[in-house]
Amino acid sequence: MNELLRAFDRVGDLAWAVDRRHRIVAWNSAAEDSLGYAASEAVGRKCHELIAGRDLEGSSTCESNCTVMNAACRGRPVRGFDLLTPGCDGKLRHLNVSVVALPEPTTGRFDVLVHIGRLVQEDSVWSPSLRIRLLGPIWVERPNGSVVDGRAWRRAKVRALLAFLALQWGRPVHRDVVIEAMWPNLSYLAALHNLNSTVYNLRRSLEPDLLRGADSRFVRYDGDALFLSGGFAHWLDVSIFETGIAQARRESNPSHAEALYREALALYRGDFLSDLALGLDLRWCWIEQERLRELRLSAMEELGILCERAGRQREATDLYLTVLAADPCRESVCRRLVELLLRAGDHVRAVKYYRRLKDSLNEILSIAPSEALDKLLR
């Protein structure tokens, strides 16, 4: 078996092997080069935690209840499939994966699943990739390293359209859907005029030397549908932020989970598209902003719990205080903070933060703290 696994190290395609406990037991040099993880970092990790794969629609496919592993356990053949996986740098790779079940010599049952992944080479339209930051003020870097700027780019709707298209991961969106998202309160003809003007300005913001709109490498039409060419080839902080937190929540090793939380949270420079004016009629934007804001606060609370368990009470306290500064009505965090302060004998501060929560709940939500928190303070 070991000799067979060593043979896969000489395969030009990516190859990694997983045992029946979902642990990676082999990781070849092509996987190191393509995904950025050394074999020493990958071997021993659970496959679904490291690979964190998605299908081409963006839905998670790598879970602890792995369909590939389940099929192999039942002796069923596993067909090849497409997989989008973030490498060490967070950028998604498109792989076509085949699976080979290696049997255990004495029983004949499979002992190891070898995954062979071939990088899918996208066509020339997909080749240039942008670096797009939407957490905080929008920031875009072109493939040549220059940062997008200029008079047209400073128009809020131009930046908002780029963000809207980036979140579609290359999927074409009919112009009527774009109009409804971007100009919901205008007549159709007025909105269509605004769309055409905004597409024009966006194309020339991204590609200042563009002669014809139809030649744009990035903002393209497929019939009446608009899309950002490149899809998953682009680096997008929102995707890496969400993927990192999802990986941290699945990670069984506390120190690995803590590192994943910190890497993801470091991407959060501010609320989603925080440089757009509040008066803009972009309901999708504010919904996304609140969703990502809540994800960040939940992740900070979860990181605080890990710090507590590791005995780093000061770090946990700082994290809880940061969360409460952003959401003063978050009772679960206040309770953890109060318990932590009471264990440290700091009764004065414990009562201070309890009263602050009580006032916030009363003023903002017109409710009182839970009976459990009241009992704790008594």
C-alpha positions as CSV (number, residue, x, y, z in Angstrom):
1,M,0.0,0.0,0.0
2,N,2.8,2.5,0.9
3,E,4.5,1.7,-2.4
4,L,1.3,2.4,-4.3
5,L,0.9,5.7,-2.5
6,R,4.5,6.7,-3.2
7,A,3.8,6.0,-6.9
8,F,1.2,8.8,-6.9
9,D,3.9,11.3,-5.9
10,R,5.3,10.8,-9.4
11,V,2.0,11.7,-11.0
12,G,2.0,15.1,-12.7
13,D,-1.6,15.9,-11.6
14,L,-2.5,16.8,-8.0
15,A,-3.0,13.7,-5.9
16,W,-4.0,13.2,-2.2
17,A,-5.1,10.1,-0.4
18,V,-7.6,9.9,2.4
19,D,-8.2,7.0,4.8
20,R,-11.5,5.8,6.2
21,R,-11.4,8.3,9.0
22,H,-11.3,11.1,6.4
23,R,-7.6,11.9,7.3
24,I,-5.2,12.8,4.6
25,V,-2.4,10.2,4.5
26,A,-0.6,11.3,1.3
27,W,-0.1,14.6,-0.5
28,N,2.0,14.7,-3.6
29,S,4.4,17.4,-4.8
30,A,1.9,18.6,-7.5
31,A,-0.7,19.3,-4.8
32,E,2.0,21.2,-2.9
33,D,2.7,23.4,-5.9
34,S,-0.9,24.0,-6.9
35,L,-2.6,24.4,-3.6
36,G,0.3,25.9,-1.6
37,Y,0.1,23.5,1.4
38,A,3.3,21.5,2.2
39,A,2.8,17.7,2.7
40,S,3.7,18.2,6.4
41,E,0.8,20.7,6.7
42,A,-1.7,18.5,4.8
43,V,-1.1,15.0,6.1
44,G,-3.1,14.3,9.2
45,R,-5.7,17.0,8.5
46,K,-9.3,16.0,7.7
47,C,-9.8,16.2,3.9
48,H,-13.1,18.2,4.1
49,E,-11.5,20.7,6.4
50,L,-8.5,21.4,4.2
51,I,-10.0,21.0,0.8
52,A,-13.3,22.8,1.7
53,G,-14.6,22.1,-1.8
54,R,-17.6,23.6,-3.6
55,D,-19.4,22.7,-6.8
56,L,-19.5,25.0,-9.7
57,E,-22.7,26.6,-8.3
58,G,-20.8,27.6,-5.2
59,S,-22.5,25.1,-2.9
60,S,-20.4,23.3,-0.3
61,T,-19.6,19.7,-1.3
62,C,-16.9,18.8,1.2
63,E,-18.5,17.9,4.5
64,S,-17.9,15.4,7.3
65,N,-20.6,13.3,5.9
66,C,-18.7,12.9,2.6
67,T,-20.8,11.5,-0.3
68,V,-17.6,10.2,-2.0
69,M,-16.6,8.3,1.1
70,N,-20.1,7.0,1.6
71,A,-20.2,5.7,-2.0
72,A,-16.8,4.0,-1.6
73,C,-17.9,2.3,1.7
74,R,-20.9,0.8,-0.1
75,G,-18.7,-0.4,-2.9
76,R,-20.2,1.9,-5.5
77,P,-18.1,3.5,-8.3
78,V,-17.4,7.2,-7.9
79,R,-17.6,9.3,-11.1
80,G,-15.3,12.2,-11.8
81,F,-16.6,15.6,-10.6
82,D,-15.7,19.3,-10.7
83,L,-14.5,20.9,-7.6
84,L,-13.6,24.5,-6.6
85,T,-11.2,24.6,-3.7
86,P,-9.3,27.5,-2.1
87,G,-5.6,27.1,-1.9
88,C,-3.3,28.3,0.8
89,D,-3.6,31.9,-0.6
90,G,-7.4,31.7,-0.5
91,K,-7.8,31.8,-4.3
92,L,-10.1,29.2,-5.7
93,R,-8.9,26.5,-8.1
94,H,-11.1,24.6,-10.5
95,L,-10.2,20.9,-10.4
96,N,-11.7,18.0,-12.2
97,V,-11.3,15.1,-9.7
98,S,-11.2,11.4,-10.2
99,V,-11.2,8.9,-7.3
100,V,-9.4,5.6,-7.0
101,A,-10.2,3.2,-4.1
102,L,-7.2,1.2,-3.1
103,P,-8.2,-2.1,-1.4
104,E,-6.8,-3.5,1.8
105,P,-4.9,-6.7,0.8
106,T,-6.5,-9.1,3.3
107,T,-10.1,-8.1,3.3
108,G,-10.4,-6.6,-0.2
109,R,-12.3,-3.6,1.3
110,F,-11.1,-0.2,0.3
111,D,-8.6,1.2,2.7
112,V,-7.6,4.5,1.1
113,L,-9.2,6.8,-1.4
114,V,-6.8,8.5,-3.8
115,H,-8.1,11.7,-5.3
116,I,-6.5,12.8,-8.6
117,G,-7.2,16.4,-9.5
118,R,-6.5,18.1,-12.8
119,L,-6.5,21.9,-13.0
120,V,-9.0,23.1,-15.5
121,Q,-7.5,25.5,-17.8
122,E,-10.0,28.3,-18.4
123,D,-10.2,30.0,-21.9
124,S,-8.4,33.2,-22.7
125,V,-11.4,35.3,-21.5
126,W,-10.9,33.9,-18.0
127,S,-7.1,34.4,-17.8
128,P,-6.9,37.9,-16.3
129,S,-8.0,38.0,-12.6
130,L,-8.9,40.9,-10.4
131,R,-8.3,41.2,-6.7
132,I,-11.5,42.6,-5.2
133,R,-12.1,43.7,-1.6
134,L,-15.7,44.4,-0.6
135,L,-15.2,44.3,3.2
136,G,-14.8,48.0,4.0
137,P,-14.4,50.5,1.1
138,I,-14.4,48.7,-2.2
139,W,-10.9,48.3,-3.6
140,V,-9.9,46.6,-6.9
141,E,-6.5,45.7,-8.2
142,R,-6.0,44.9,-11.9
143,P,-4.0,41.9,-13.1
144,N,-1.0,44.2,-13.7
145,G,-1.0,45.3,-10.1
146,S,-2.4,48.8,-10.6
147,V,-5.4,49.9,-8.5
148,V,-8.7,50.9,-10.1
149,D,-9.4,54.6,-9.6
150,G,-10.6,57.7,-11.6
151,R,-13.6,59.9,-11.9
152,A,-16.0,57.3,-13.3
153,W,-14.9,54.8,-10.6
154,R,-15.8,57.2,-7.9
155,R,-19.5,57.0,-8.9
156,A,-21.2,54.9,-6.2
157,K,-23.3,52.9,-8.7
158,V,-20.3,52.0,-10.8
159,R,-18.6,50.4,-7.7
160,A,-21.9,48.9,-6.6
161,L,-22.4,47.2,-10.0
162,L,-18.9,45.7,-9.9
163,A,-19.7,44.3,-6.4
164,F,-23.0,42.9,-7.5
165,L,-21.5,41.1,-10.5
166,A,-18.5,39.8,-8.4
167,L,-20.9,38.1,-6.0
168,Q,-22.5,36.2,-8.9
169,W,-19.2,34.3,-9.5
170,G,-19.4,34.7,-13.2
171,R,-23.0,33.6,-13.6
172,P,-24.8,35.7,-16.2
173,V,-27.6,37.8,-14.7
174,H,-30.4,39.1,-16.9
175,R,-30.4,42.8,-17.2
176,D,-33.9,43.1,-15.8
177,V,-32.6,41.4,-12.6
178,V,-29.7,43.8,-12.5
179,I,-32.0,46.8,-13.0
180,E,-34.3,45.7,-10.2
181,A,-31.3,45.3,-7.9
182,M,-29.6,48.6,-8.8
183,W,-32.4,51.0,-9.8
184,P,-35.6,49.6,-8.2
185,N,-37.4,53.0,-8.0
186,L,-36.9,54.2,-11.6
187,S,-39.0,53.6,-14.7
188,Y,-37.7,50.8,-16.9
189,L,-36.5,53.1,-19.6
190,A,-34.7,55.4,-17.2
191,A,-33.1,52.4,-15.4
192,L,-32.0,50.8,-18.7
193,H,-30.3,54.1,-19.6
194,N,-28.6,54.1,-16.2
195,L,-27.5,50.5,-16.6
196,N,-25.9,51.2,-20.0
197,S,-24.1,54.2,-18.7
198,T,-22.9,52.4,-15.6
199,V,-21.6,49.4,-17.6
200,Y,-19.8,51.9,-19.9
201,N,-18.1,53.6,-17.0
202,L,-17.3,50.3,-15.2
203,R,-15.6,48.9,-18.3
204,R,-13.5,51.9,-18.7
205,S,-12.6,52.1,-15.1
206,L,-11.3,48.5,-15.2
207,E,-9.7,48.9,-18.6
208,P,-8.8,52.5,-19.3
209,D,-7.4,51.7,-22.8
210,L,-10.5,49.9,-23.9
211,L,-11.5,51.0,-27.4
212,R,-14.8,49.1,-27.8
213,G,-17.1,47.9,-25.0
214,A,-17.6,44.5,-26.7
215,D,-13.9,43.9,-26.3
216,S,-13.9,44.1,-22.5
217,R,-12.2,41.2,-20.8
218,F,-14.2,41.6,-17.7
219,V,-17.7,43.1,-18.0
220,R,-19.5,41.1,-20.8
221,Y,-23.0,40.4,-22.1
222,D,-24.4,37.0,-23.0
223,G,-27.5,38.0,-24.9
224,D,-29.5,40.1,-22.4
225,A,-27.5,38.8,-19.4
226,L,-24.6,40.6,-17.9
227,F,-21.7,38.9,-16.1
228,L,-18.2,39.5,-14.7
229,S,-16.0,37.2,-16.9
230,G,-13.6,35.1,-14.9
231,G,-16.0,34.0,-12.1
232,F,-14.1,32.0,-9.5
233,A,-10.7,33.0,-11.0
234,H,-11.0,36.4,-9.3
235,W,-9.7,36.9,-5.7
236,L,-12.6,38.0,-3.6
237,D,-12.2,38.8,0.1
238,V,-15.9,38.0,0.9
239,S,-15.5,34.4,-0.4
240,I,-12.2,33.9,1.5
241,F,-13.7,35.4,4.7
242,E,-16.7,33.1,4.6
243,T,-14.7,30.0,3.6
244,G,-12.2,30.6,6.4
245,I,-14.9,30.9,9.1
246,A,-16.6,27.7,7.7
247,Q,-13.3,25.9,7.9
248,A,-12.6,27.1,11.4
249,R,-16.0,25.9,12.6
250,R,-15.3,22.4,11.2
251,E,-11.7,22.2,12.5
252,S,-11.3,19.8,15.4
253,N,-7.8,21.1,16.4
254,P,-8.3,24.2,18.5
255,S,-5.0,25.8,17.5
256,H,-5.8,25.3,13.8
257,A,-9.3,26.6,14.3
258,E,-8.0,29.7,16.1
259,A,-5.5,30.4,13.2
260,L,-8.3,30.1,10.6
261,Y,-10.5,32.5,12.6
262,R,-7.8,35.1,12.8
263,E,-6.9,34.8,9.1
264,A,-10.5,35.3,8.2
265,L,-11.2,38.1,10.6
266,A,-8.1,40.0,9.4
267,L,-9.9,40.4,6.0
268,Y,-12.7,42.4,7.6
269,R,-11.5,46.0,7.1
270,G,-15.0,47.3,7.7
271,D,-18.6,46.7,6.9
272,F,-19.5,45.4,3.4
273,L,-19.2,48.3,0.9
274,S,-19.0,50.8,3.7
275,D,-18.0,53.6,1.3
276,L,-21.4,53.6,-0.4
277,A,-23.8,56.4,0.7
278,L,-26.6,55.2,3.0
279,G,-29.1,57.0,0.9
280,L,-28.6,54.7,-2.1
281,D,-31.6,52.4,-2.8
282,L,-29.6,49.2,-2.7
283,R,-31.5,46.8,-0.6
284,W,-29.4,43.8,-1.5
285,C,-26.3,45.7,-0.4
286,W,-27.6,46.4,3.1
287,I,-28.9,42.9,3.5
288,E,-25.5,41.5,2.6
289,Q,-23.8,44.1,4.9
290,E,-25.9,43.0,7.9
291,R,-25.3,39.3,7.1
292,L,-21.5,39.6,6.9
293,R,-21.5,41.9,9.9
294,E,-23.3,39.2,11.9
295,L,-21.0,36.5,10.7
296,R,-18.0,38.5,11.8
297,L,-19.4,39.1,15.3
298,S,-20.3,35.4,15.7
299,A,-16.8,34.4,14.6
300,M,-15.3,36.8,17.1
301,E,-17.4,35.3,19.9
302,E,-16.3,31.8,18.8
303,L,-12.7,32.9,18.8
304,G,-13.1,34.4,22.3
305,I,-14.4,31.0,23.5
306,L,-11.3,29.3,22.1
307,C,-9.1,31.9,23.9
308,E,-10.9,31.3,27.1
309,R,-10.4,27.5,26.9
310,A,-6.7,28.1,26.1
311,G,-6.4,30.2,29.3
312,R,-5.9,33.5,27.6
313,Q,-8.6,35.5,29.5
314,R,-7.3,38.9,28.5
315,E,-7.6,38.1,24.8
316,A,-11.1,36.7,25.3
317,T,-12.1,39.8,27.3
318,D,-10.9,42.1,24.5
319,L,-12.8,40.1,21.8
320,Y,-16.0,40.2,23.9
321,L,-15.7,43.9,24.4
322,T,-15.2,44.5,20.7
323,V,-18.3,42.5,19.9
324,L,-20.4,44.4,22.5
325,A,-19.1,47.8,21.2
326,A,-20.6,46.8,17.8
327,D,-23.7,45.1,19.2
328,P,-24.5,46.3,22.8
329,C,-27.6,44.0,22.9
330,R,-25.7,40.7,22.4
331,E,-26.6,39.0,25.6
332,S,-24.7,35.7,24.9
333,V,-21.4,37.7,24.7
334,C,-22.2,39.8,27.8
335,R,-22.9,36.7,29.8
336,R,-19.5,35.2,28.8
337,L,-17.8,38.4,29.7
338,V,-19.6,38.7,33.1
339,E,-18.8,35.0,33.9
340,L,-15.1,35.6,33.0
341,L,-14.9,38.8,35.1
342,L,-16.6,37.1,38.1
343,R,-14.1,34.2,37.9
344,A,-11.4,36.8,38.0
345,G,-12.9,38.4,41.1
346,D,-13.6,41.7,39.2
347,H,-17.2,42.1,40.5
348,V,-17.3,45.9,39.8
349,R,-16.7,45.5,36.1
350,A,-19.0,42.5,35.9
351,V,-21.9,44.6,37.3
352,K,-20.9,47.6,35.1
353,Y,-21.2,45.5,31.8
354,Y,-24.4,43.9,33.1
355,R,-26.0,47.2,33.7
356,R,-24.8,48.5,30.3
357,L,-26.5,45.5,28.6
358,K,-29.7,46.0,30.6
359,D,-29.9,49.7,29.6
360,S,-29.2,48.8,25.9
361,L,-31.8,46.1,25.8
362,N,-34.4,48.4,27.4
363,E,-33.6,51.4,25.1
364,I,-33.2,49.5,21.8
365,L,-35.4,46.5,22.1
366,S,-37.6,47.3,25.1
367,I,-36.8,44.0,26.8
368,A,-35.1,42.9,29.9
369,P,-32.0,40.6,30.3
370,S,-32.8,36.9,30.6
371,E,-33.6,35.4,34.0
372,A,-30.4,33.3,33.8
373,L,-28.2,36.4,33.6
374,D,-30.1,38.1,36.4
375,K,-29.6,35.0,38.5
376,L,-25.9,35.0,37.7
377,L,-25.5,38.6,38.9
378,R,-27.5,38.0,42.1
